[in-house]
DNA sequence: TTTT
DNA sequence: TTTT
């Protein structure tokens, strides 16, 4: 079993940063990736690919990327489902970014993460290495918690700590 | 702009082979890719990733892969949208396979395509290199044309020759 | 069998453009890719990865990239060997770029190739779609033919039309 | 800066397992990856790609893979150089595997690593999470230490703990 | 024998 | 609504 995605494209909007009830950061953003070929009408289309990133790189994304930023993503394709507002199950395919690369020339901070994914430091046996008390954990800027689909917006909470990649 | 996906997983069902009105083959299948890590309940989950492949490799997929087959995909993440049955726009993220690799040990034919993607042979200037008259073009086994979403099933036609990768 | 490489880095020097005896363009360049992590001395190292690209994208690389340019490569790892000057066999591992992406902000031409690899146009049955007579085929700027290893420099001819990816 | 390689191929020989002076495991192996296309003589060639893997996955590779095994590698292209026996600098390009997938059908253990790379467990502040005293650390089967190039064989020590990926 |  |  292998699952690897690499994307380079531009953010369609500013990224959204949220926190799980346990205080773990999640950022979501959509990358517009222009296709390398034109369609039969001669137009160059783009794919709009939803991406999610957790923890420290999530905060870096929120701090350093904005609408229009050129960014590279190295991650995995992930699928989930949630209960839609009409009671129907909604299936979602998105990219779990393990690392995000800032490709804008102006920025001095050129790395959205610490490198080879995010290795949590030991925290004395707690399941979740970041608690709300953790001073390394910035508090949400806006009163935003993970009560809905980071992309679909209107749904119920469907990302929880269970989705943590480790 | 870069867009690359590599997957290795197992087909959840037999692939579905369809043809556009112009007689171009499209196969769709879902790959179950087990995650490399376990969730907080200690269970190993999987991602169920919808894949589409066109032309010759589509026919190879239909001929050589079935439910449970181990296969590798090299392709791109692609997004599209179509009008749902309730009039709402439905957004779809799937993998456009450029080549599909058969990883089952039993088969002697180990390649689902001719190699580096599919290079259409010249056909004297027609837009579509395969017409219904083309004897290299097998006719649909079942009376299946591309009148609906190959995955969602209930929608309107949303894959046409316009989606051809070249 | 699968083989896919994606790189984003900077050219260490201007690319070198050569032509096979049959007039097929080959460009070679080295990409410096900074590692995402620091070594035990706290220094950020880089990998210096030799890349080769054929035909039209080769000419685009030669025309649009130079020392220091930020570029993305999508291709395959390839190995070859040649007779070294001391009679010993020299083994070479390099990246065969199928497409090269220009990631510099200044350039308006943002694509080094036509997209999904290079699909040769039909040319009436010749083995090599480009002959020296082909007016679309620029002549070498310098009197450079493929008489040596594009990277090692001092060896014998070891890239020929046999290495063409199709 | 991005650097990602995915390979699926067969081991050309049994893997070699060595240990650094600090007791960190390193396995090296060569993957034969058949090309998806034939050359101008109609023969299907292969690329022979040297791979290196560290720590726990190294031991899994040594325990579960052998000559002829089908394996998938997800990693990075890495370059290094060392002093050759003739005093000349030798440049090496190889693949640093972050995870190795066992694709043989017979094996029950289907995973060469714990998943998303190898996250060392905390060990009380030592720089190197594995010491020779560590009972989880198997001793070398053969009296093999890292005194030479794992591939070139005749060179001087050129892999040390400095090359550890974290 | 290297890029920013 | 899923694979081994």
PDB file of C-alpha atoms in Angstrom, chain C residues 8-163:
ATOM      1  CA  UNK C   8      11.857  21.360  -6.703  1.00  0.00           C
ATOM      2  CA  UNK C   9      15.199  23.114  -6.460  1.00  0.00           C
ATOM      3  CA  UNK C  10      17.605  25.578  -8.045  1.00  0.00           C
ATOM      4  CA  UNK C  11      19.940  25.089 -11.005  1.00  0.00           C
ATOM      5  CA  UNK C  12      23.557  25.066  -9.878  1.00  0.00           C
ATOM      6  CA  UNK C  13      24.701  26.302 -13.306  1.00  0.00           C
ATOM      7  CA  UNK C  14      23.254  27.200 -16.656  1.00  0.00           C
ATOM      8  CA  UNK C  15      21.793  24.130 -18.359  1.00  0.00           C
ATOM      9  CA  UNK C  16      23.776  22.469 -21.158  1.00  0.00           C
ATOM     10  CA  UNK C  17      22.035  21.807 -24.437  1.00  0.00           C
ATOM     11  CA  UNK C  18      23.380  19.183 -26.835  1.00  0.00           C
ATOM     12  CA  UNK C  19      22.131  17.282 -29.836  1.00  0.00           C
ATOM     13  CA  UNK C  20      22.403  13.651 -30.800  1.00  0.00           C
ATOM     14  CA  UNK C  21      23.822  12.877 -34.236  1.00  0.00           C
ATOM     15  CA  UNK C  22      20.197  12.627 -35.383  1.00  0.00           C
ATOM     16  CA  UNK C  23      19.499  16.139 -34.186  1.00  0.00           C
ATOM     17  CA  UNK C  24      17.517  15.347 -31.073  1.00  0.00           C
ATOM     18  CA  UNK C  25      17.921  17.918 -28.310  1.00  0.00           C
ATOM     19  CA  UNK C  26      19.075  16.894 -24.816  1.00  0.00           C
ATOM     20  CA  UNK C  27      19.535  19.298 -21.954  1.00  0.00           C
ATOM     21  CA  UNK C  28      21.309  18.464 -18.731  1.00  0.00           C
ATOM     22  CA  UNK C  29      21.364  20.416 -15.522  1.00  0.00           C
ATOM     23  CA  UNK C  30      21.897  19.907 -11.814  1.00  0.00           C
ATOM     24  CA  UNK C  31      19.265  20.809  -9.278  1.00  0.00           C
ATOM     25  CA  UNK C  32      20.316  21.808  -5.777  1.00  0.00           C
ATOM     26  CA  UNK C  33      17.537  20.712  -3.451  1.00  0.00           C
ATOM     27  CA  UNK C  34      17.930  21.889   0.101  1.00  0.00           C
ATOM     28  CA  UNK C  35      17.102  19.271   2.676  1.00  0.00           C
ATOM     29  CA  UNK C  36      14.159  19.872   4.931  1.00  0.00           C
ATOM     30  CA  UNK C  37      16.183  19.072   8.030  1.00  0.00           C
ATOM     31  CA  UNK C  38      19.551  20.078   9.419  1.00  0.00           C
ATOM     32  CA  UNK C  39      22.421  17.718  10.096  1.00  0.00           C
ATOM     33  CA  UNK C  40      23.962  17.049  13.481  1.00  0.00           C
ATOM     34  CA  UNK C  41      26.050  20.203  13.145  1.00  0.00           C
ATOM     35  CA  UNK C  42      22.870  22.193  12.651  1.00  0.00           C
ATOM     36  CA  UNK C  43      23.669  22.935   9.009  1.00  0.00           C
ATOM     37  CA  UNK C  44      21.137  22.613   6.241  1.00  0.00           C
ATOM     38  CA  UNK C  45      22.659  20.500   3.489  1.00  0.00           C
ATOM     39  CA  UNK C  46      21.519  20.089  -0.084  1.00  0.00           C
ATOM     40  CA  UNK C  47      21.354  17.281  -2.589  1.00  0.00           C
ATOM     41  CA  UNK C  48      22.787  17.965  -6.033  1.00  0.00           C
ATOM     42  CA  UNK C  49      20.754  15.946  -8.455  1.00  0.00           C
ATOM     43  CA  UNK C  50      21.694  15.553 -12.096  1.00  0.00           C
ATOM     44  CA  UNK C  51      18.750  15.810 -14.478  1.00  0.00           C
ATOM     45  CA  UNK C  52      18.373  15.148 -18.188  1.00  0.00           C
ATOM     46  CA  UNK C  53      15.539  16.209 -20.443  1.00  0.00           C
ATOM     47  CA  UNK C  54      14.938  15.463 -24.136  1.00  0.00           C
ATOM     48  CA  UNK C  55      13.466  17.188 -27.171  1.00  0.00           C
ATOM     49  CA  UNK C  56      11.249  20.218 -26.931  1.00  0.00           C
ATOM     50  CA  UNK C  57      11.370  20.614 -23.167  1.00  0.00           C
ATOM     51  CA  UNK C  58      15.170  20.422 -23.461  1.00  0.00           C
ATOM     52  CA  UNK C  59      15.145  23.491 -25.635  1.00  0.00           C
ATOM     53  CA  UNK C  60      12.766  25.262 -23.311  1.00  0.00           C
ATOM     54  CA  UNK C  61      15.028  24.522 -20.375  1.00  0.00           C
ATOM     55  CA  UNK C  62      18.006  25.889 -22.278  1.00  0.00           C
ATOM     56  CA  UNK C  63      16.064  28.996 -23.248  1.00  0.00           C
ATOM     57  CA  UNK C  64      14.326  29.813 -20.003  1.00  0.00           C
ATOM     58  CA  UNK C  65      16.381  28.477 -17.119  1.00  0.00           C
ATOM     59  CA  UNK C  66      19.759  29.567 -15.898  1.00  0.00           C
ATOM     60  CA  UNK C  67      21.982  29.272 -12.847  1.00  0.00           C
ATOM     61  CA  UNK C  68      19.893  29.894  -9.755  1.00  0.00           C
ATOM     62  CA  UNK C  69      16.500  29.419 -11.398  1.00  0.00           C
ATOM     63  CA  UNK C  70      13.871  27.712  -9.280  1.00  0.00           C
ATOM     64  CA  UNK C  71      12.486  24.742 -11.192  1.00  0.00           C
ATOM     65  CA  UNK C  72      10.315  21.695 -10.636  1.00  0.00           C
ATOM     66  CA  UNK C  73      10.977  18.352 -12.263  1.00  0.00           C
ATOM     67  CA  UNK C  74       8.577  15.460 -12.731  1.00  0.00           C
ATOM     68  CA  UNK C  75      10.313  12.388 -14.079  1.00  0.00           C
ATOM     69  CA  UNK C  76      11.965   9.049 -13.418  1.00  0.00           C
ATOM     70  CA  UNK C  77      15.162   7.817 -11.821  1.00  0.00           C
ATOM     71  CA  UNK C  78      17.356   6.367 -14.518  1.00  0.00           C
ATOM     72  CA  UNK C  79      20.627   4.480 -14.375  1.00  0.00           C
ATOM     73  CA  UNK C  80      23.202   3.989 -17.086  1.00  0.00           C
ATOM     74  CA  UNK C  81      26.847   3.057 -17.250  1.00  0.00           C
ATOM     75  CA  UNK C  82      29.709   3.958 -19.510  1.00  0.00           C
ATOM     76  CA  UNK C  83      33.369   3.147 -19.960  1.00  0.00           C
ATOM     77  CA  UNK C  84      35.432   5.572 -17.861  1.00  0.00           C
ATOM     78  CA  UNK C  85      38.721   7.062 -19.103  1.00  0.00           C
ATOM     79  CA  UNK C  86      40.604   4.458 -17.079  1.00  0.00           C
ATOM     80  CA  UNK C  87      38.682   1.601 -18.685  1.00  0.00           C
ATOM     81  CA  UNK C  88      36.536   1.066 -15.622  1.00  0.00           C
ATOM     82  CA  UNK C  89      32.766   0.989 -15.884  1.00  0.00           C
ATOM     83  CA  UNK C  90      31.192   4.085 -14.384  1.00  0.00           C
ATOM     84  CA  UNK C  91      27.644   3.848 -13.055  1.00  0.00           C
ATOM     85  CA  UNK C  92      25.423   6.881 -13.215  1.00  0.00           C
ATOM     86  CA  UNK C  93      22.110   7.581 -11.523  1.00  0.00           C
ATOM     87  CA  UNK C  94      20.222  10.609 -12.756  1.00  0.00           C
ATOM     88  CA  UNK C  95      16.709  11.941 -13.171  1.00  0.00           C
ATOM     89  CA  UNK C  96      15.058  11.761 -16.591  1.00  0.00           C
ATOM     90  CA  UNK C  97      12.739  14.757 -16.478  1.00  0.00           C
ATOM     91  CA  UNK C  98       9.496  14.214 -18.336  1.00  0.00           C
ATOM     92  CA  UNK C  99       8.363  17.729 -17.616  1.00  0.00           C
ATOM     93  CA  UNK C 100      10.100  20.744 -16.160  1.00  0.00           C
ATOM     94  CA  UNK C 101       8.239  23.522 -14.439  1.00  0.00           C
ATOM     95  CA  UNK C 102       9.529  27.095 -14.262  1.00  0.00           C
ATOM     96  CA  UNK C 103       8.830  28.425 -10.804  1.00  0.00           C
ATOM     97  CA  UNK C 104      10.516  31.790 -11.119  1.00  0.00           C
ATOM     98  CA  UNK C 105       8.020  34.628 -10.721  1.00  0.00           C
ATOM     99  CA  UNK C 106       9.497  36.920 -13.372  1.00  0.00           C
ATOM    100  CA  UNK C 107       9.085  34.731 -16.439  1.00  0.00           C
ATOM    101  CA  UNK C 108       5.811  34.921 -18.294  1.00  0.00           C
ATOM    102  CA  UNK C 109       6.372  31.554 -19.966  1.00  0.00           C
ATOM    103  CA  UNK C 110       5.680  29.325 -17.019  1.00  0.00           C
ATOM    104  CA  UNK C 111       5.831  25.938 -18.723  1.00  0.00           C
ATOM    105  CA  UNK C 112       8.895  24.171 -19.963  1.00  0.00           C
ATOM    106  CA  UNK C 113       6.906  21.643 -21.916  1.00  0.00           C
ATOM    107  CA  UNK C 114       3.598  21.046 -23.573  1.00  0.00           C
ATOM    108  CA  UNK C 115       2.213  19.278 -20.579  1.00  0.00           C
ATOM    109  CA  UNK C 116       1.879  15.557 -20.126  1.00  0.00           C
ATOM    110  CA  UNK C 117       5.299  14.706 -21.418  1.00  0.00           C
ATOM    111  CA  UNK C 118       6.188  15.176 -24.996  1.00  0.00           C
ATOM    112  CA  UNK C 119       4.069  13.547 -27.660  1.00  0.00           C
ATOM    113  CA  UNK C 120       5.973  13.454 -30.930  1.00  0.00           C
ATOM    114  CA  UNK C 121       4.015  14.442 -33.979  1.00  0.00           C
ATOM    115  CA  UNK C 122       3.865  11.932 -36.815  1.00  0.00           C
ATOM    116  CA  UNK C 123       6.526  12.346 -39.485  1.00  0.00           C
ATOM    117  CA  UNK C 124       5.751   9.816 -42.128  1.00  0.00           C
ATOM    118  CA  UNK C 125       7.274   6.730 -40.641  1.00  0.00           C
ATOM    119  CA  UNK C 126      10.818   7.800 -39.833  1.00  0.00           C
ATOM    120  CA  UNK C 127      12.204   6.262 -36.701  1.00  0.00           C
ATOM    121  CA  UNK C 128      13.247   9.615 -35.413  1.00  0.00           C
ATOM    122  CA  UNK C 129      10.533  12.215 -35.632  1.00  0.00           C
ATOM    123  CA  UNK C 130      13.089  14.998 -35.976  1.00  0.00           C
ATOM    124  CA  UNK C 131      15.689  14.976 -38.734  1.00  0.00           C
ATOM    125  CA  UNK C 132      18.345  17.569 -39.355  1.00  0.00           C
ATOM    126  CA  UNK C 133      16.205  18.964 -42.134  1.00  0.00           C
ATOM    127  CA  UNK C 134      13.323  19.669 -39.775  1.00  0.00           C
ATOM    128  CA  UNK C 135      12.941  23.419 -39.632  1.00  0.00           C
ATOM    129  CA  UNK C 136      11.378  23.152 -36.188  1.00  0.00           C
ATOM    130  CA  UNK C 137      14.660  21.750 -34.974  1.00  0.00           C
ATOM    131  CA  UNK C 138      17.074  24.502 -34.004  1.00  0.00           C
ATOM    132  CA  UNK C 139      20.694  23.826 -34.814  1.00  0.00           C
ATOM    133  CA  UNK C 140      23.181  23.643 -31.973  1.00  0.00           C
ATOM    134  CA  UNK C 141      24.327  27.094 -30.890  1.00  0.00           C
ATOM    135  CA  UNK C 142      27.752  25.796 -30.092  1.00  0.00           C
ATOM    136  CA  UNK C 143      29.397  23.033 -32.030  1.00  0.00           C
ATOM    137  CA  UNK C 144      28.256  20.592 -29.408  1.00  0.00           C
ATOM    138  CA  UNK C 145      27.347  17.034 -30.138  1.00  0.00           C
ATOM    139  CA  UNK C 146      26.734  14.236 -27.751  1.00  0.00           C
ATOM    140  CA  UNK C 147      30.259  12.857 -27.652  1.00  0.00           C
ATOM    141  CA  UNK C 148      30.594  12.649 -23.925  1.00  0.00           C
ATOM    142  CA  UNK C 149      28.776  12.269 -20.672  1.00  0.00           C
ATOM    143  CA  UNK C 150      26.727  15.433 -20.232  1.00  0.00           C
ATOM    144  CA  UNK C 151      27.758  15.525 -16.575  1.00  0.00           C
ATOM    145  CA  UNK C 152      31.072  13.718 -16.181  1.00  0.00           C
ATOM    146  CA  UNK C 153      32.443  15.530 -19.171  1.00  0.00           C
ATOM    147  CA  UNK C 154      35.547  13.482 -19.781  1.00  0.00           C
ATOM    148  CA  UNK C 155      33.994  10.171 -20.786  1.00  0.00           C
ATOM    149  CA  UNK C 156      33.021   8.685 -24.101  1.00  0.00           C
ATOM    150  CA  UNK C 157      29.694   9.097 -25.796  1.00  0.00           C
ATOM    151  CA  UNK C 158      27.127   7.406 -23.640  1.00  0.00           C
ATOM    152  CA  UNK C 159      23.881   9.049 -24.533  1.00  0.00           C
ATOM    153  CA  UNK C 160      22.583   8.245 -27.970  1.00  0.00           C
ATOM    154  CA  UNK C 161      19.224   8.126 -29.644  1.00  0.00           C
ATOM    155  CA  UNK C 162      18.827   4.728 -28.031  1.00  0.00           C
ATOM    156  CA  UNK C 163      18.167   6.527 -24.802  1.00  0.00           C
TER     157      UNK C 163
END
